[in-house]
Coordinates of C-alpha atoms in Angstrom, one line a residue:
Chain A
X1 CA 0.0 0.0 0.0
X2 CA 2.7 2.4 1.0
X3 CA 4.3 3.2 -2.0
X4 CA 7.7 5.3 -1.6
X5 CA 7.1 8.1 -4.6
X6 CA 9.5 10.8 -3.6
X7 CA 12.8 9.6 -1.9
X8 CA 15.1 11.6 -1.4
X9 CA 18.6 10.4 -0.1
X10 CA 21.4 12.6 1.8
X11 CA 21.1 15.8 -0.3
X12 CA 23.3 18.2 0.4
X13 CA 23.5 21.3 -2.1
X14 CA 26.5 23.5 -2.5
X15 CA 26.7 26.8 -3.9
X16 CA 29.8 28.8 -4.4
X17 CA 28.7 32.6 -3.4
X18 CA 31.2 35.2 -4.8
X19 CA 31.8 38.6 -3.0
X20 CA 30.6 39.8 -6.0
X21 CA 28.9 37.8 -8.9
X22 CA 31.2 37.4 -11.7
X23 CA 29.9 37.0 -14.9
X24 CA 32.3 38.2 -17.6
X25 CA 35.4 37.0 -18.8
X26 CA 36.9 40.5 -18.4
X27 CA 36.5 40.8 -14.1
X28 CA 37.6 36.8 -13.9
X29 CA 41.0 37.8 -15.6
X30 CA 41.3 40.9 -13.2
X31 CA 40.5 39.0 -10.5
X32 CA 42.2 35.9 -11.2
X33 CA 45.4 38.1 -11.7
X34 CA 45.1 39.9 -8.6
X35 CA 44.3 36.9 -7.0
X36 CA 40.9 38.1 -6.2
X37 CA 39.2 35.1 -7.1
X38 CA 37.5 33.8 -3.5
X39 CA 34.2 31.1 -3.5
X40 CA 32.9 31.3 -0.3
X41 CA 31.0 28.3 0.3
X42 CA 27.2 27.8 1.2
X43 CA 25.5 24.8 1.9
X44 CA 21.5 25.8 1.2
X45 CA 21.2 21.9 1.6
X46 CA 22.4 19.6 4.2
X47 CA 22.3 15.9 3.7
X48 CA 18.4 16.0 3.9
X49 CA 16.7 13.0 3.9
X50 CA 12.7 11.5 3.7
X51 CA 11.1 9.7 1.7
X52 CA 6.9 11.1 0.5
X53 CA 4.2 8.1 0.1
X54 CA 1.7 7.8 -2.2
X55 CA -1.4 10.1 -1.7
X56 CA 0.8 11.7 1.2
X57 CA 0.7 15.6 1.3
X58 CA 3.8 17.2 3.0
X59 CA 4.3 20.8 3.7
X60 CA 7.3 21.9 3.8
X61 CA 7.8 24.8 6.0
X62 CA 11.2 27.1 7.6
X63 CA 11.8 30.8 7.3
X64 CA 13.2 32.3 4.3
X65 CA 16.3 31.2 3.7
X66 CA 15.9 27.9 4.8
X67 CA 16.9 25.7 1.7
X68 CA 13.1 25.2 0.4
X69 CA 12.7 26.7 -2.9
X70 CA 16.1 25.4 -3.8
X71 CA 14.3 21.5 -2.1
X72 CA 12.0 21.6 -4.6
X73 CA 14.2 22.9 -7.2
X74 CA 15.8 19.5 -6.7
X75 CA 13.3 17.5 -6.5
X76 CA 11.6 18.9 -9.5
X77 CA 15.0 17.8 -11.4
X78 CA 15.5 22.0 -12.5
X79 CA 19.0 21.8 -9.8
X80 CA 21.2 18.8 -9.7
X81 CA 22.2 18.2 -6.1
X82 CA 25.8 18.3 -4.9
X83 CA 25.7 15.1 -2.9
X84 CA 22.8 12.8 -2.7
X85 CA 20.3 11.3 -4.7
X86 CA 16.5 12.0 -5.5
X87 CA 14.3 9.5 -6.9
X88 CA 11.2 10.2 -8.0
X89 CA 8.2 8.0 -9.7
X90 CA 6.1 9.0 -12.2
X91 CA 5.4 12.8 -13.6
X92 CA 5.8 15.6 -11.6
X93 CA 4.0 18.8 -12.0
X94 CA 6.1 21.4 -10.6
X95 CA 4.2 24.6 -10.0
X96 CA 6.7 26.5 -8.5
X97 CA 6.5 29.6 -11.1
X98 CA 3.3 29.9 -13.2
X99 CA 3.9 30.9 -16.8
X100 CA 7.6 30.4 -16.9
X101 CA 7.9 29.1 -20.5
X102 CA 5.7 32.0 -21.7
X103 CA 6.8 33.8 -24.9
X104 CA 5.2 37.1 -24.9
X105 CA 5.4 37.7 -28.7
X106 CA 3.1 34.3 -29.2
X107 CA -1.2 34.7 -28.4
X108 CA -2.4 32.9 -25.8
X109 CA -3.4 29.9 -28.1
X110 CA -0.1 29.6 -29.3
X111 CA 1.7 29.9 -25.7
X112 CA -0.9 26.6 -24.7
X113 CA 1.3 24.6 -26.8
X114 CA 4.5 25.9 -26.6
X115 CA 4.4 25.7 -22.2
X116 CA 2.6 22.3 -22.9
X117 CA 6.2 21.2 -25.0
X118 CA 8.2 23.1 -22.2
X119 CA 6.1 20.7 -19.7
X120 CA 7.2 17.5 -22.0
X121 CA 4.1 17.0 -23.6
X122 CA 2.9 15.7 -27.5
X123 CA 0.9 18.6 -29.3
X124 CA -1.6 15.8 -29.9
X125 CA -2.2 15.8 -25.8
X126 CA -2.2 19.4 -25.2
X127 CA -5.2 19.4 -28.3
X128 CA -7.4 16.8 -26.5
X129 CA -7.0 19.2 -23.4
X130 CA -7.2 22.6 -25.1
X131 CA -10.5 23.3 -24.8
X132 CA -10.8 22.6 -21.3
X133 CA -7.5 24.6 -20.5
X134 CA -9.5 27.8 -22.4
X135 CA -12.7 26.7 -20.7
X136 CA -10.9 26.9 -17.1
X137 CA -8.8 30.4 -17.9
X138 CA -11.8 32.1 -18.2
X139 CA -9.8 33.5 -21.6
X140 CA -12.3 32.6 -24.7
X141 CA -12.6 36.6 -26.1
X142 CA -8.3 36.5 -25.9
X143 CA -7.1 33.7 -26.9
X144 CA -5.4 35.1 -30.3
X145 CA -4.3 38.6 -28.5
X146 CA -0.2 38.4 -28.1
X147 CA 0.3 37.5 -24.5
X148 CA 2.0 40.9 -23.9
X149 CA -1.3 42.5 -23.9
X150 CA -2.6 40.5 -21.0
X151 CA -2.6 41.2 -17.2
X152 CA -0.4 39.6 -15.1
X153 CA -4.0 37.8 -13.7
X154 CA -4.6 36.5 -16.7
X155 CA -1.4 35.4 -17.4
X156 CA -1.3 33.4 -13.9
X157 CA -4.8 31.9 -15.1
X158 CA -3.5 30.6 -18.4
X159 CA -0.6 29.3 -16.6
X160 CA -2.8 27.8 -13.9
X161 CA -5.1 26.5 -16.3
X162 CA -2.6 24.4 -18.0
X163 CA -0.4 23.1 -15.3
X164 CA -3.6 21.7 -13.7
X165 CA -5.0 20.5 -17.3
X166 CA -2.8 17.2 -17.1
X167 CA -3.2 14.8 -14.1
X168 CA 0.3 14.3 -12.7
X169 CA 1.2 12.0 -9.8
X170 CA 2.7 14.5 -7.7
X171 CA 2.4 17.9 -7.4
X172 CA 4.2 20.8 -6.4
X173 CA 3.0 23.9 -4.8
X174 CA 4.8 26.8 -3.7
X175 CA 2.6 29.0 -2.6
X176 CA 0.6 29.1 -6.1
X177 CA -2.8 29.6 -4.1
X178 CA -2.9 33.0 -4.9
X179 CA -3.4 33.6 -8.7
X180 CA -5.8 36.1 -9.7
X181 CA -9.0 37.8 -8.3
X182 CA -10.8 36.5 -5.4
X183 CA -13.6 34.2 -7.8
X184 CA -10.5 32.6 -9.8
X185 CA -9.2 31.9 -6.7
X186 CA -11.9 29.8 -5.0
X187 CA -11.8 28.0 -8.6
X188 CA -8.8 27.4 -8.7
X189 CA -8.7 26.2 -4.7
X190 CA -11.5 23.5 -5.7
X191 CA -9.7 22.2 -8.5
X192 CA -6.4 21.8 -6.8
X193 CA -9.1 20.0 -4.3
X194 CA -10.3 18.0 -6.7
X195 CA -7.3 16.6 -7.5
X196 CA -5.7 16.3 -4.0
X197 CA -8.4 13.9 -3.2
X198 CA -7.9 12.1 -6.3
X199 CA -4.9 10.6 -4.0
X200 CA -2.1 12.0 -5.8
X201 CA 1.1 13.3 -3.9
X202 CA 1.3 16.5 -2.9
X203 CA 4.9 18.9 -1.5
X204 CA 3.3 21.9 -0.3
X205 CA 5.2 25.0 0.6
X206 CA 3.7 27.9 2.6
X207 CA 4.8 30.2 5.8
X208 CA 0.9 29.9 6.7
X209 CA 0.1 27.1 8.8
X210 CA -3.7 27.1 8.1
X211 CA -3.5 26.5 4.9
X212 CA -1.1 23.9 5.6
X213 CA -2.9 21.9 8.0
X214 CA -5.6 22.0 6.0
X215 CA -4.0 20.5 3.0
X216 CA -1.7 18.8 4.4
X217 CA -1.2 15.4 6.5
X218 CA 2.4 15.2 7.2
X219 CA 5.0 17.8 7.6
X220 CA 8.9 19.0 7.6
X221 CA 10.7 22.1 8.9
X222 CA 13.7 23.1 7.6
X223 CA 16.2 25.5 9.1
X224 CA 19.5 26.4 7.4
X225 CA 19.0 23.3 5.2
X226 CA 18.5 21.1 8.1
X227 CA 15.0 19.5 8.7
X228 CA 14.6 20.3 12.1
X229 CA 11.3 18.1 12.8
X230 CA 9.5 15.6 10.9
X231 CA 6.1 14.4 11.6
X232 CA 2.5 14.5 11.8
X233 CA 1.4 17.8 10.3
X234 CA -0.5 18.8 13.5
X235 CA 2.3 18.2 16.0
X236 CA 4.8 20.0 13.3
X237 CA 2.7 23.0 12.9
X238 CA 2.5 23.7 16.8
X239 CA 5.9 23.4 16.7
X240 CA 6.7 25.8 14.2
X241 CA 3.9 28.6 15.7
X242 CA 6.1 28.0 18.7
X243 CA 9.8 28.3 16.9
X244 CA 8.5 31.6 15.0
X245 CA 7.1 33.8 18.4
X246 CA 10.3 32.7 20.4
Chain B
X2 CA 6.7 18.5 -15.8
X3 CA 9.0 16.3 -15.0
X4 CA 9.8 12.7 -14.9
X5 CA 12.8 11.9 -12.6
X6 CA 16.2 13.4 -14.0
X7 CA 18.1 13.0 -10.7
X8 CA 19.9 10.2 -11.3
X9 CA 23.7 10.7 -11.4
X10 CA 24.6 9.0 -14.6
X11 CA 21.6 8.3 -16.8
X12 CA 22.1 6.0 -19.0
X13 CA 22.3 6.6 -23.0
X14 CA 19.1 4.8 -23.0
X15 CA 17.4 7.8 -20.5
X16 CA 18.9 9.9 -22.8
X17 CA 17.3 8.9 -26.0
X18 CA 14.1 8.4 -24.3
X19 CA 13.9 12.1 -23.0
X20 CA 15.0 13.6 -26.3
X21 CA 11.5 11.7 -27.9
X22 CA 10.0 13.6 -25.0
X23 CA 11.2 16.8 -25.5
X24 CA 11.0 16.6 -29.7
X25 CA 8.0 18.3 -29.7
X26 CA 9.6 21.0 -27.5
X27 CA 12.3 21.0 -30.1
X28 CA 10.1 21.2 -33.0
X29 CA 8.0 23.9 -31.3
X30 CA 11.0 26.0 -30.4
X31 CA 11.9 25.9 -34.2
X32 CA 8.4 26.7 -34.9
X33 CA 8.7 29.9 -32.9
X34 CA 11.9 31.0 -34.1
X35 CA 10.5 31.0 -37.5
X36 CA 7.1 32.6 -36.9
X37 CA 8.1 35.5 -34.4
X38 CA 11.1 36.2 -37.1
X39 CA 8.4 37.3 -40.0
X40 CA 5.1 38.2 -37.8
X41 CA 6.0 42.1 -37.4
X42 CA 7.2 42.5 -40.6
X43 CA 5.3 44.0 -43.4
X44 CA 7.5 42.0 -46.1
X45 CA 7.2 38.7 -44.0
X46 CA 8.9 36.0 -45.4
X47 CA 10.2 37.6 -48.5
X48 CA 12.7 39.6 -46.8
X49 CA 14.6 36.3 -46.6
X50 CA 14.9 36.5 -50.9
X51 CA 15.3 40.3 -50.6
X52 CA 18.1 40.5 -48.1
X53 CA 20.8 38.5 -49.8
X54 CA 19.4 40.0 -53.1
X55 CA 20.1 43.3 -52.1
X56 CA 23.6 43.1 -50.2
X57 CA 24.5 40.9 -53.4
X58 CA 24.0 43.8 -55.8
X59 CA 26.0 46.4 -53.7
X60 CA 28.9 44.0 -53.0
X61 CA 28.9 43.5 -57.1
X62 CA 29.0 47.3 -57.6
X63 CA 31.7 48.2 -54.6
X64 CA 34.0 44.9 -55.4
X65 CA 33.0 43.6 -58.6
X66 CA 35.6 45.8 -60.8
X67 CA 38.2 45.0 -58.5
X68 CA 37.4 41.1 -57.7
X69 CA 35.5 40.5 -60.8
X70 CA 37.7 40.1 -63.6
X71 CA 39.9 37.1 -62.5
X72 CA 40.7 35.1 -65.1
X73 CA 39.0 31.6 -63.8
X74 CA 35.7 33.8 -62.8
X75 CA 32.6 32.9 -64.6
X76 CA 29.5 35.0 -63.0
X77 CA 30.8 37.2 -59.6
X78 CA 27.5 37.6 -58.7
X79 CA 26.5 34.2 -57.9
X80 CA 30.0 33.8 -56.9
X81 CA 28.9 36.3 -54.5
X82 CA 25.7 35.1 -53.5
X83 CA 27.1 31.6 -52.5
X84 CA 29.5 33.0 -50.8
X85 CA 27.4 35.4 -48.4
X86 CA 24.4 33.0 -48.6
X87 CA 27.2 30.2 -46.1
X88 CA 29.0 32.9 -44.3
X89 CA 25.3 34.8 -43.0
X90 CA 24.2 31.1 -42.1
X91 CA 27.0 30.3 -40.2
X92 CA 27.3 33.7 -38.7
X93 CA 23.4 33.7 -37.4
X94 CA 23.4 30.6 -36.3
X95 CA 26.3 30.3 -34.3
X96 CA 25.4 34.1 -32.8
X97 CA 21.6 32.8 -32.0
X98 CA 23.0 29.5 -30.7
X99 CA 25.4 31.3 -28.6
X100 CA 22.8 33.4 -26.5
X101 CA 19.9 30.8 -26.8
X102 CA 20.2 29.5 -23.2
X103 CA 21.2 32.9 -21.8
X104 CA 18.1 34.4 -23.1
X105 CA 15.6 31.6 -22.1
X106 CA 17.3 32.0 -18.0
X107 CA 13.7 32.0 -16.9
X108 CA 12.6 28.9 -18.3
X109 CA 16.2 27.0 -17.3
X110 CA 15.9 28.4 -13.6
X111 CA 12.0 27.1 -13.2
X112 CA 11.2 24.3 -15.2
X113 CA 13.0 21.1 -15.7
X114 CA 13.9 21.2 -19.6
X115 CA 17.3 18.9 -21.8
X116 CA 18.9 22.4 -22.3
X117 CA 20.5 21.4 -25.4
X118 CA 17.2 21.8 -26.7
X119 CA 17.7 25.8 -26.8
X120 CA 20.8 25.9 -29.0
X121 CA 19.6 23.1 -30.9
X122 CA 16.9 24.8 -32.3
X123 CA 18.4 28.1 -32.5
X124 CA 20.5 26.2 -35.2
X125 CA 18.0 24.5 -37.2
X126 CA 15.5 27.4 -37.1
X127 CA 18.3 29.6 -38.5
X128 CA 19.1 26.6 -40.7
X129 CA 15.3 26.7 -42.4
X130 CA 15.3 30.0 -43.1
X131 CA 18.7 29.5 -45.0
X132 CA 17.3 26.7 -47.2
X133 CA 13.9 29.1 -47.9
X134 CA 16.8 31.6 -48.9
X135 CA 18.6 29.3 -51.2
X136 CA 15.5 29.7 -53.8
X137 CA 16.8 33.1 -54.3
X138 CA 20.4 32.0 -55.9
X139 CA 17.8 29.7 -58.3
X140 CA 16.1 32.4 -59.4
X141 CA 19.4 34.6 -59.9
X142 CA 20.9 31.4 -62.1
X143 CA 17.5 31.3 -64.0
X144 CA 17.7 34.8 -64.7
X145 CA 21.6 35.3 -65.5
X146 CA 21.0 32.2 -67.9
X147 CA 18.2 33.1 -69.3
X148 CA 18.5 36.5 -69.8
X149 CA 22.4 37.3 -70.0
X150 CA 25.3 35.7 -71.8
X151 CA 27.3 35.2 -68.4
X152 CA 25.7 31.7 -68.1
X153 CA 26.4 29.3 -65.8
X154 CA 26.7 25.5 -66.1
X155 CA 24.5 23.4 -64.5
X156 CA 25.3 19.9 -63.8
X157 CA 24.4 16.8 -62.0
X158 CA 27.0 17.7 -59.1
X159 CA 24.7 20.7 -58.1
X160 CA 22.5 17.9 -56.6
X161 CA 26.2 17.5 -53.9
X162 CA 25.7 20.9 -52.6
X163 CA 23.9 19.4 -49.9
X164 CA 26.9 17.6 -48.2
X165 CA 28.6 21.3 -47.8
X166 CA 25.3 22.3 -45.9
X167 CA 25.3 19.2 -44.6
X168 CA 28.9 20.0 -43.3
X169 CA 28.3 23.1 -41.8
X170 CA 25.6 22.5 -40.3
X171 CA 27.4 20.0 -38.2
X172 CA 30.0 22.8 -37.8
X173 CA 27.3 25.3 -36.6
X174 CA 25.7 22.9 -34.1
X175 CA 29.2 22.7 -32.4
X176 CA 30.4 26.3 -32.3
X177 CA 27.0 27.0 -31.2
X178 CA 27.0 24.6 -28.2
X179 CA 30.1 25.3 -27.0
X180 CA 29.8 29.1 -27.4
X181 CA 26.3 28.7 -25.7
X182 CA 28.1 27.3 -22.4
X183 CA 30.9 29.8 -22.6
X184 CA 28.4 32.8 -22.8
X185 CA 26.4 31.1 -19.5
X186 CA 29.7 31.7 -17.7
X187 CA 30.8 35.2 -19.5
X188 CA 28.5 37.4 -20.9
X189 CA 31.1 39.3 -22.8
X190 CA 32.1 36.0 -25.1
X191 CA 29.1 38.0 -27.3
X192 CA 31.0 41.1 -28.0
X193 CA 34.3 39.3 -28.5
X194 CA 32.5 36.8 -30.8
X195 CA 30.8 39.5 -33.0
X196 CA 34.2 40.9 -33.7
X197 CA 36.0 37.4 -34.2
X198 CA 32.8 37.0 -36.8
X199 CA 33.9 40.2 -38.8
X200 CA 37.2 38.9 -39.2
X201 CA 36.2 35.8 -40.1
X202 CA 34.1 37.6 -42.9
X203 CA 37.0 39.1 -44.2
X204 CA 39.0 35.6 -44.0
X205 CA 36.5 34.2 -46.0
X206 CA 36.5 34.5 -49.6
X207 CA 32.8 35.9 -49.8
X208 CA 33.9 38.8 -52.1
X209 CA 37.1 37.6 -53.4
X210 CA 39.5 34.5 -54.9
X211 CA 41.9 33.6 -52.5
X212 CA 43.8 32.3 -55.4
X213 CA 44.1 35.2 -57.3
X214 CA 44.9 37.6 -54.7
X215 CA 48.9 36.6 -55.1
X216 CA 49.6 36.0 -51.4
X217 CA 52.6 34.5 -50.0
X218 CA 52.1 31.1 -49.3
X219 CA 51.9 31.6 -45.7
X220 CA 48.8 33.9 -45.8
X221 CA 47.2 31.5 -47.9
X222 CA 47.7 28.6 -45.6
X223 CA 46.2 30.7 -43.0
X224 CA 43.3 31.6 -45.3
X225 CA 43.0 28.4 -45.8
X226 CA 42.7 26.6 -42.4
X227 CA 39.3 28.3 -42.2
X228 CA 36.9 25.4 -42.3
X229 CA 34.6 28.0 -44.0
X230 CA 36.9 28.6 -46.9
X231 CA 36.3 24.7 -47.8
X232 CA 32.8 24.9 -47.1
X233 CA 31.9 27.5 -49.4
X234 CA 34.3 26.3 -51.8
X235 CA 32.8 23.1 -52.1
X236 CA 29.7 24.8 -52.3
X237 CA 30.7 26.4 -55.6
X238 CA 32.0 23.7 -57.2
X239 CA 29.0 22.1 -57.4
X240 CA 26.5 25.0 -57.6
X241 CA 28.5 27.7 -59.5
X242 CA 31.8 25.8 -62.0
X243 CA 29.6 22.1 -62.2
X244 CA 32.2 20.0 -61.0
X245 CA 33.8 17.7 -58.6
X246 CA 35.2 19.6 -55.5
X247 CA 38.8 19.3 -54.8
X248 CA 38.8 16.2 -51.9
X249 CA 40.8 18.2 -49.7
X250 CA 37.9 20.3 -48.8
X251 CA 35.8 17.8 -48.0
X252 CA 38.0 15.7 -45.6
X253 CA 39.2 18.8 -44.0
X254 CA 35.8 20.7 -43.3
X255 CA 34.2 17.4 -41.9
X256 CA 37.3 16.4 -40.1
X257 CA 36.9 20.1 -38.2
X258 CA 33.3 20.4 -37.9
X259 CA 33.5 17.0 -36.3
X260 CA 36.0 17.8 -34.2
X261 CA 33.8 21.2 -33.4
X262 CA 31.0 19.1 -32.6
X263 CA 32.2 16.6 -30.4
X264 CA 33.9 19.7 -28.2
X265 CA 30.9 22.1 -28.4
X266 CA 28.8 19.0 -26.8
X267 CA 31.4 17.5 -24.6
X268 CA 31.6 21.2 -23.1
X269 CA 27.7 21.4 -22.9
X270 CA 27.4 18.1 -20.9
X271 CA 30.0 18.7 -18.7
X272 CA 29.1 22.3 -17.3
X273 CA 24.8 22.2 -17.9
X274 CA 24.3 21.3 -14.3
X275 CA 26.4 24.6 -13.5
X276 CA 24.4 27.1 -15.5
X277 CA 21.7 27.3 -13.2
X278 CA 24.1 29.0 -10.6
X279 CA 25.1 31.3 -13.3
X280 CA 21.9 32.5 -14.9

């Protein structure tokens, strides 16, 4: 019954932060003549380990800076870990940024396709779910404007729309609750609903424990990319109220 | 979305299998390329004719009285033509390659995507809109042949003037890759490569013969190591003179353009897991 889905094995993730970010070849040959050229080394990650169930939701919570964005940038396969391994089963839908392989030049129509490719997915597919991706964007009357013309709501609907079209086996939310007016909103709540209770996995990231207990069953908190406590989400979230008014 | 590309070595197999994944991303990427290139523009597609049409004429005024007249030259204006037609491809398709993944940063940083993908098409897009450009030396041969006495011989070997193309596009996929990683890690590689491109334009016999220019043998050899001066030569054997090219050309270009290749993608695969920190 318990089927391991996310496992993810003594990751550790390194970055090298410069004194100052050096991105032409013109500073590195100054600096490397001067003998300027210092990494200072960050670990944003430290030999984290768990493992995610199937139909489990975990919410990942810590302050900012506490390794979570770059967690699920790891898990989602975007960053390659330092150390460590991550395995994960099946397709992932990773709705960390909504809209990211927009192209602004294209209409909305065109843009369905192109972030459906971006997402790894046939044009055939993305046609058998077009009309439901329109249908749920609320977008009908713009579908063949350029998408520079469109407002940054309906932008985050088109991207909603899409990411949600396809029925992956483990999601990834990063504090994506929030797109558009307050009506989109409550749509787009009951979908992710929907398809929460469909049993698929869910990583859920928020500061706001509310919404985490109530999506969530277990949960982790991290702390300069260290998970700190591990558990049951109710016990974790008491925990956490108590760590943040200390 | 992602399947799992955490692994630490994936397998050649893993790779295969997520290229068929991605090909539609790859063929859409083209597909934009090509589209947003002509959809502002009154003249559309037929700037691609016009472009190489026009510089062709004013290079034939400015050099053609001094270049022209070589004794083995049969029509400088297609000479011309062929010339420009391989150097702009190469030229645009290395430069678009080079700042592919640089320009699609937001996409790289968020979404799980192969990111050879982005230089890959850069290539092949630029590489479409050079075959819908090669109509234009037709039509320039129909009309020199038709309607001058400067004709020019067509003969079976113009069917070969694919394995030049063939060539350099293997050439351009290389430079492109590798220049794509370098530019990930210094954004000034641009500037120094738009200058290294002008004096490759000038090391290129687009405008003249190398052979009649009566240079020491040194400067010739140096002209010559330019895997573009074999590429375009070949080119004109078959399209422009009708004959065999010299073999020399052939192994050489291929011989670079595979080397090119293997260390444009051997750089790629070694630093892609980097460029996220650099983006």
């Amino acid at each position: 019954m318990a089927e391991p889905v996310i496992q993810v094995e003594n990751v550790s993730m390194m970055f090298n932060l410069n004194n100052e970010k050096i991105d032409n070849l013109k500073e590195y040959m100054i600096k490397m003549a001067t003998g300027k050229l210092r990494y200072n080394e960050f670990w944003a990650l430290k030999d984290i380990n768990f493992t995610v169930e199937k139909g489990d939701r975990l919410g990942v919570m810590g302050l900012n800076g506490a390794g979570k964005s770059t967690l699920l940038k790891v898990i989602a396969g975007v960053m390659k870990p330092t150390q460590g391994k991550v395995n994960v089963k099946g397709v992932i839908a990773p709705m960390i940024e909504l809209g990211a392989g927009f192209d602004p030049n294209y209409t909305g129509a065109e843009n369905i396709f192109l972030y459906g490719a971006t997402m790894g997915y046939s044009r055939k597919f993305i046609q058998s779910k077009y009309d439901e991706i329109v249908e749920f964007s609320e977008l009908e009357e713009f579908i063949d404007v350029p998408l520079k013309n469109y407002s940054s709501g309906m932008k985050a609907r088109l991207g909603f729309a899409i990411a949600t079209a396809v029925s992956p086996e483990v999601l990834i939310l990063d504090e994506v609750l929030s797109v558009g007016d307050a009506k989109f909103r409550k749509k787009s709540e009951a979908k992710l609903r929907g398809m929460i209770d469909t049993g698929i996995t869910v990583l859920f990231v928020s500061h706001n424990t509310s919404q985490v207990r109530k999506i969530c069953n277990k949960a982790i908190i991290l702390q300069k990319g260290q998970i700190i406590e591990s558990g049951d989400v109710d016990e974790v979230c008491d925990k956490y109220t108590e760590m943040i008014n200390k | 979305m992602t399947e799992v590309k955490n692994e630490k070595s994936p397998t050649k197999k893993q790779y295969f299998k997520n290229f068929l994944k991605y090909r539609f991303l790859l063929w859409e990427l083209i597909k934009k390329n090509i589209k947003l290139q002509y959809r502002n523009s009154i003249l559309g597609v037929f700037w691609t004719f016009l472009q190489p049409l026009l510089t062709m004429i004013v290079l034939t005024l400015v050099f053609g009285g001094i270049f022209g007249r070589g004794k083995g030259m049969v029509n400088y204006p297609i000479y011309l033509l062929c010339g420009r037609l391989i150097f702009d491809f190469y030229s645009q398709a290395t430069k678009k390659a080079m700042r592919s993944v640089v320009s699609n940063a937001s996409i790289v940083k968020k979404v799980y995507v192969p990111k050879y993908i982005y230089p890959l098409s850069s290539v092949v897009s630029t590489f479409i809109t050079f075959s819908i450009s090669l109509t234009v030396l037709i039509f320039v041969m129909g009309y020199f042949n038709i309607f001058t006495p400067q004709k020019v011989e067509i003969t079976p070997y113009i069917l070969l003037a694919i394995v030049p193309i063939l060539i350099l596009l293997l050439l351009c996929i290389g430079i492109g890759m590798l220049l794509a990683t370098l530019e990930v890690f210094f954004r000034d590689i641009e500037y120094l490569y738009d200058v290294f491109c002008m004096l490759l334009f000038y090391m290129t016999p687009v405008f003249f013969v190398v052979e009649d220019m009566r240079l020491s043998r040194k400067m010739e050899m140096v002209l010559m190591a330019n895997p573009l001066y074999s590429i375009v030569s070949m080119f004109r054997s078959c399209v422009l003179y009708g004959q065999m090219w010299n073999w020399n050309w052939f192994y050489y270009s291929l011989g670079v353009s595979i080397f090119f290749l293997i260390i444009g993608v051997f750089a790629f695969y070694k630093k892609q897991d980097k460029f996220i920190l650099h983006l």
